[in-house]
């Protein structure tokens, strides 16, 4: 059973991917990559790496909204969330992303 979807985008000479739930909610937007190979490498890294709470940097933007950044083992940012209205909502988003990525790993036997 598919639990989440990875979509790719090409705009303004930049490659990006996003992770969405089956309900269509975007959980994570990637940073912009200059070429398709770099984007695919980041997607493979994301699908293969163990993701835990330590991979996330939590932030508050200038409007007081909460968001998180997902980082790889080297501390490089892979992507970010959409803004959340509450810290609890952001923490729930992190939990949902971890669960979705783990489900993808199981689905594709990674």
PDB file of C-alpha atoms in Angstrom:
ATOM      1  CA  UNK A   1       0.000   0.000   0.000  1.00  0.00           C
ATOM      2  CA  UNK A   2       1.454   3.342  -1.011  1.00  0.00           C
ATOM      3  CA  UNK A   3       1.598   5.858   1.829  1.00  0.00           C
ATOM      4  CA  UNK A   4       3.396   8.826   0.324  1.00  0.00           C
ATOM      5  CA  UNK A   5       4.480  10.202  -3.006  1.00  0.00           C
ATOM      6  CA  UNK A   6       7.663  11.869  -4.190  1.00  0.00           C
ATOM      7  CA  UNK A   7       7.068  14.335  -7.024  1.00  0.00           C
ATOM      8  CA  UNK A   8       9.698  16.139  -9.073  1.00  0.00           C
ATOM      9  CA  UNK A   9       9.483  19.674 -10.455  1.00  0.00           C
ATOM     10  CA  UNK A  10      11.511  21.705 -12.940  1.00  0.00           C
ATOM     11  CA  UNK A  11      11.140  25.484 -12.836  1.00  0.00           C
ATOM     12  CA  UNK A  12      13.441  28.393 -13.607  1.00  0.00           C
ATOM     13  CA  UNK A  13      16.297  26.017 -14.540  1.00  0.00           C
ATOM     14  CA  UNK A  14      16.131  24.439 -11.078  1.00  0.00           C
ATOM     15  CA  UNK A  15      15.163  20.908 -10.100  1.00  0.00           C
ATOM     16  CA  UNK A  16      13.150  20.245  -6.940  1.00  0.00           C
ATOM     17  CA  UNK A  17      11.212  17.411  -5.371  1.00  0.00           C
ATOM     18  CA  UNK A  18       8.488  17.272  -2.784  1.00  0.00           C
ATOM     19  CA  UNK A  19       7.176  14.565  -0.503  1.00  0.00           C
ATOM     20  CA  UNK A  20       3.396  14.411  -0.247  1.00  0.00           C
ATOM     21  CA  UNK A  21       0.949  12.175   1.519  1.00  0.00           C
ATOM     22  CA  UNK A  22      -1.647  10.303  -0.518  1.00  0.00           C
ATOM     23  CA  UNK A  23      -4.188  12.862   0.627  1.00  0.00           C
ATOM     24  CA  UNK A  24      -2.158  15.399  -1.347  1.00  0.00           C
ATOM     25  CA  UNK A  25      -0.705  17.339   1.585  1.00  0.00           C
ATOM     26  CA  UNK A  26       2.866  18.443   0.963  1.00  0.00           C
ATOM     27  CA  UNK A  27       5.069  17.358   3.850  1.00  0.00           C
ATOM     28  CA  UNK A  28       8.479  18.465   2.542  1.00  0.00           C
ATOM     29  CA  UNK A  29       9.806  20.681  -0.274  1.00  0.00           C
ATOM     30  CA  UNK A  30      13.406  20.149  -1.342  1.00  0.00           C
ATOM     31  CA  UNK A  31      16.005  22.806  -1.865  1.00  0.00           C
ATOM     32  CA  UNK A  32      16.681  23.769  -5.510  1.00  0.00           C
ATOM     33  CA  UNK A  33      19.235  21.691  -7.420  1.00  0.00           C
ATOM     34  CA  UNK A  34      21.103  22.917 -10.494  1.00  0.00           C
ATOM     35  CA  UNK A  35      20.800  19.610 -12.354  1.00  0.00           C
ATOM     36  CA  UNK A  36      18.603  16.541 -12.418  1.00  0.00           C
ATOM     37  CA  UNK A  37      21.377  14.171 -11.319  1.00  0.00           C
ATOM     38  CA  UNK A  38      21.980  16.139  -8.111  1.00  0.00           C
ATOM     39  CA  UNK A  39      18.253  16.084  -7.369  1.00  0.00           C
ATOM     40  CA  UNK A  40      18.022  12.324  -7.973  1.00  0.00           C
ATOM     41  CA  UNK A  41      21.067  11.750  -5.745  1.00  0.00           C
ATOM     42  CA  UNK A  42      19.394  13.727  -2.934  1.00  0.00           C
ATOM     43  CA  UNK A  43      16.142  11.782  -3.408  1.00  0.00           C
ATOM     44  CA  UNK A  44      18.011   8.470  -3.187  1.00  0.00           C
ATOM     45  CA  UNK A  45      19.872   9.703  -0.118  1.00  0.00           C
ATOM     46  CA  UNK A  46      16.605  10.730   1.519  1.00  0.00           C
ATOM     47  CA  UNK A  47      14.997   7.370   0.817  1.00  0.00           C
ATOM     48  CA  UNK A  48      18.026   5.443   2.068  1.00  0.00           C
ATOM     49  CA  UNK A  49      19.063   7.341   5.184  1.00  0.00           C
ATOM     50  CA  UNK A  50      17.729   6.620   8.657  1.00  0.00           C
ATOM     51  CA  UNK A  51      15.652   9.672   9.569  1.00  0.00           C
ATOM     52  CA  UNK A  52      15.189  10.548  13.218  1.00  0.00           C
ATOM     53  CA  UNK A  53      14.311  13.595  15.245  1.00  0.00           C
ATOM     54  CA  UNK A  54      17.971  14.679  15.197  1.00  0.00           C
ATOM     55  CA  UNK A  55      17.810  15.291  11.439  1.00  0.00           C
ATOM     56  CA  UNK A  56      15.464  18.237  11.925  1.00  0.00           C
ATOM     57  CA  UNK A  57      16.187  21.881  12.633  1.00  0.00           C
ATOM     58  CA  UNK A  58      13.180  23.729  14.015  1.00  0.00           C
ATOM     59  CA  UNK A  59      12.702  27.415  13.228  1.00  0.00           C
ATOM     60  CA  UNK A  60      10.231  30.252  13.701  1.00  0.00           C
ATOM     61  CA  UNK A  61       9.831  32.673  10.788  1.00  0.00           C
ATOM     62  CA  UNK A  62       9.334  36.449  10.967  1.00  0.00           C
ATOM     63  CA  UNK A  63       5.529  35.964  11.060  1.00  0.00           C
ATOM     64  CA  UNK A  64       5.751  33.743  14.141  1.00  0.00           C
ATOM     65  CA  UNK A  65       4.994  30.584  12.172  1.00  0.00           C
ATOM     66  CA  UNK A  66       6.869  27.347  12.796  1.00  0.00           C
ATOM     67  CA  UNK A  67       8.754  25.322  10.189  1.00  0.00           C
ATOM     68  CA  UNK A  68      11.442  22.684  10.033  1.00  0.00           C
ATOM     69  CA  UNK A  69      14.430  21.855   7.871  1.00  0.00           C
ATOM     70  CA  UNK A  70      15.470  18.269   7.145  1.00  0.00           C
ATOM     71  CA  UNK A  71      19.233  17.720   7.146  1.00  0.00           C
ATOM     72  CA  UNK A  72      21.369  14.787   6.054  1.00  0.00           C
ATOM     73  CA  UNK A  73      24.060  13.144   8.199  1.00  0.00           C
ATOM     74  CA  UNK A  74      26.546  15.853   7.132  1.00  0.00           C
ATOM     75  CA  UNK A  75      24.243  18.681   8.198  1.00  0.00           C
ATOM     76  CA  UNK A  76      23.327  19.700   4.637  1.00  0.00           C
ATOM     77  CA  UNK A  77      19.730  20.855   4.196  1.00  0.00           C
ATOM     78  CA  UNK A  78      17.683  18.554   1.955  1.00  0.00           C
ATOM     79  CA  UNK A  79      14.364  20.352   2.300  1.00  0.00           C
ATOM     80  CA  UNK A  80      11.918  22.306   4.409  1.00  0.00           C
ATOM     81  CA  UNK A  81       8.317  22.187   5.516  1.00  0.00           C
ATOM     82  CA  UNK A  82       5.522  24.603   4.849  1.00  0.00           C
ATOM     83  CA  UNK A  83       4.818  26.980   7.766  1.00  0.00           C
ATOM     84  CA  UNK A  84       2.729  25.730  10.683  1.00  0.00           C
ATOM     85  CA  UNK A  85       0.553  27.877  12.934  1.00  0.00           C
ATOM     86  CA  UNK A  86       1.698  26.139  16.104  1.00  0.00           C
ATOM     87  CA  UNK A  87       4.731  24.356  17.464  1.00  0.00           C
ATOM     88  CA  UNK A  88       2.594  21.260  18.105  1.00  0.00           C
ATOM     89  CA  UNK A  89       1.529  21.273  14.447  1.00  0.00           C
ATOM     90  CA  UNK A  90       5.169  21.447  13.358  1.00  0.00           C
ATOM     91  CA  UNK A  91       6.112  18.549  15.640  1.00  0.00           C
ATOM     92  CA  UNK A  92       3.220  16.545  14.201  1.00  0.00           C
ATOM     93  CA  UNK A  93       4.504  17.355  10.691  1.00  0.00           C
ATOM     94  CA  UNK A  94       7.947  16.025  11.636  1.00  0.00           C
ATOM     95  CA  UNK A  95       6.374  12.850  12.995  1.00  0.00           C
ATOM     96  CA  UNK A  96       4.303  12.419   9.820  1.00  0.00           C
ATOM     97  CA  UNK A  97       7.350  12.901   7.587  1.00  0.00           C
ATOM     98  CA  UNK A  98       9.384  10.340   9.545  1.00  0.00           C
ATOM     99  CA  UNK A  99       6.508   7.852   9.314  1.00  0.00           C
ATOM    100  CA  UNK A 100       6.031   8.509   5.580  1.00  0.00           C
ATOM    101  CA  UNK A 101       9.729   8.084   4.792  1.00  0.00           C
ATOM    102  CA  UNK A 102       9.884   4.884   6.831  1.00  0.00           C
ATOM    103  CA  UNK A 103       6.819   3.577   4.979  1.00  0.00           C
ATOM    104  CA  UNK A 104       8.467   4.393   1.631  1.00  0.00           C
ATOM    105  CA  UNK A 105      11.570   2.468   2.693  1.00  0.00           C
ATOM    106  CA  UNK A 106       9.452  -0.562   3.592  1.00  0.00           C
ATOM    107  CA  UNK A 107       7.406  -0.283   0.403  1.00  0.00           C
ATOM    108  CA  UNK A 108      10.482  -0.198  -1.817  1.00  0.00           C
ATOM    109  CA  UNK A 109      12.510  -2.501   0.473  1.00  0.00           C
ATOM    110  CA  UNK A 110      15.260   0.103   0.989  1.00  0.00           C
TER     111      UNK A 110
END
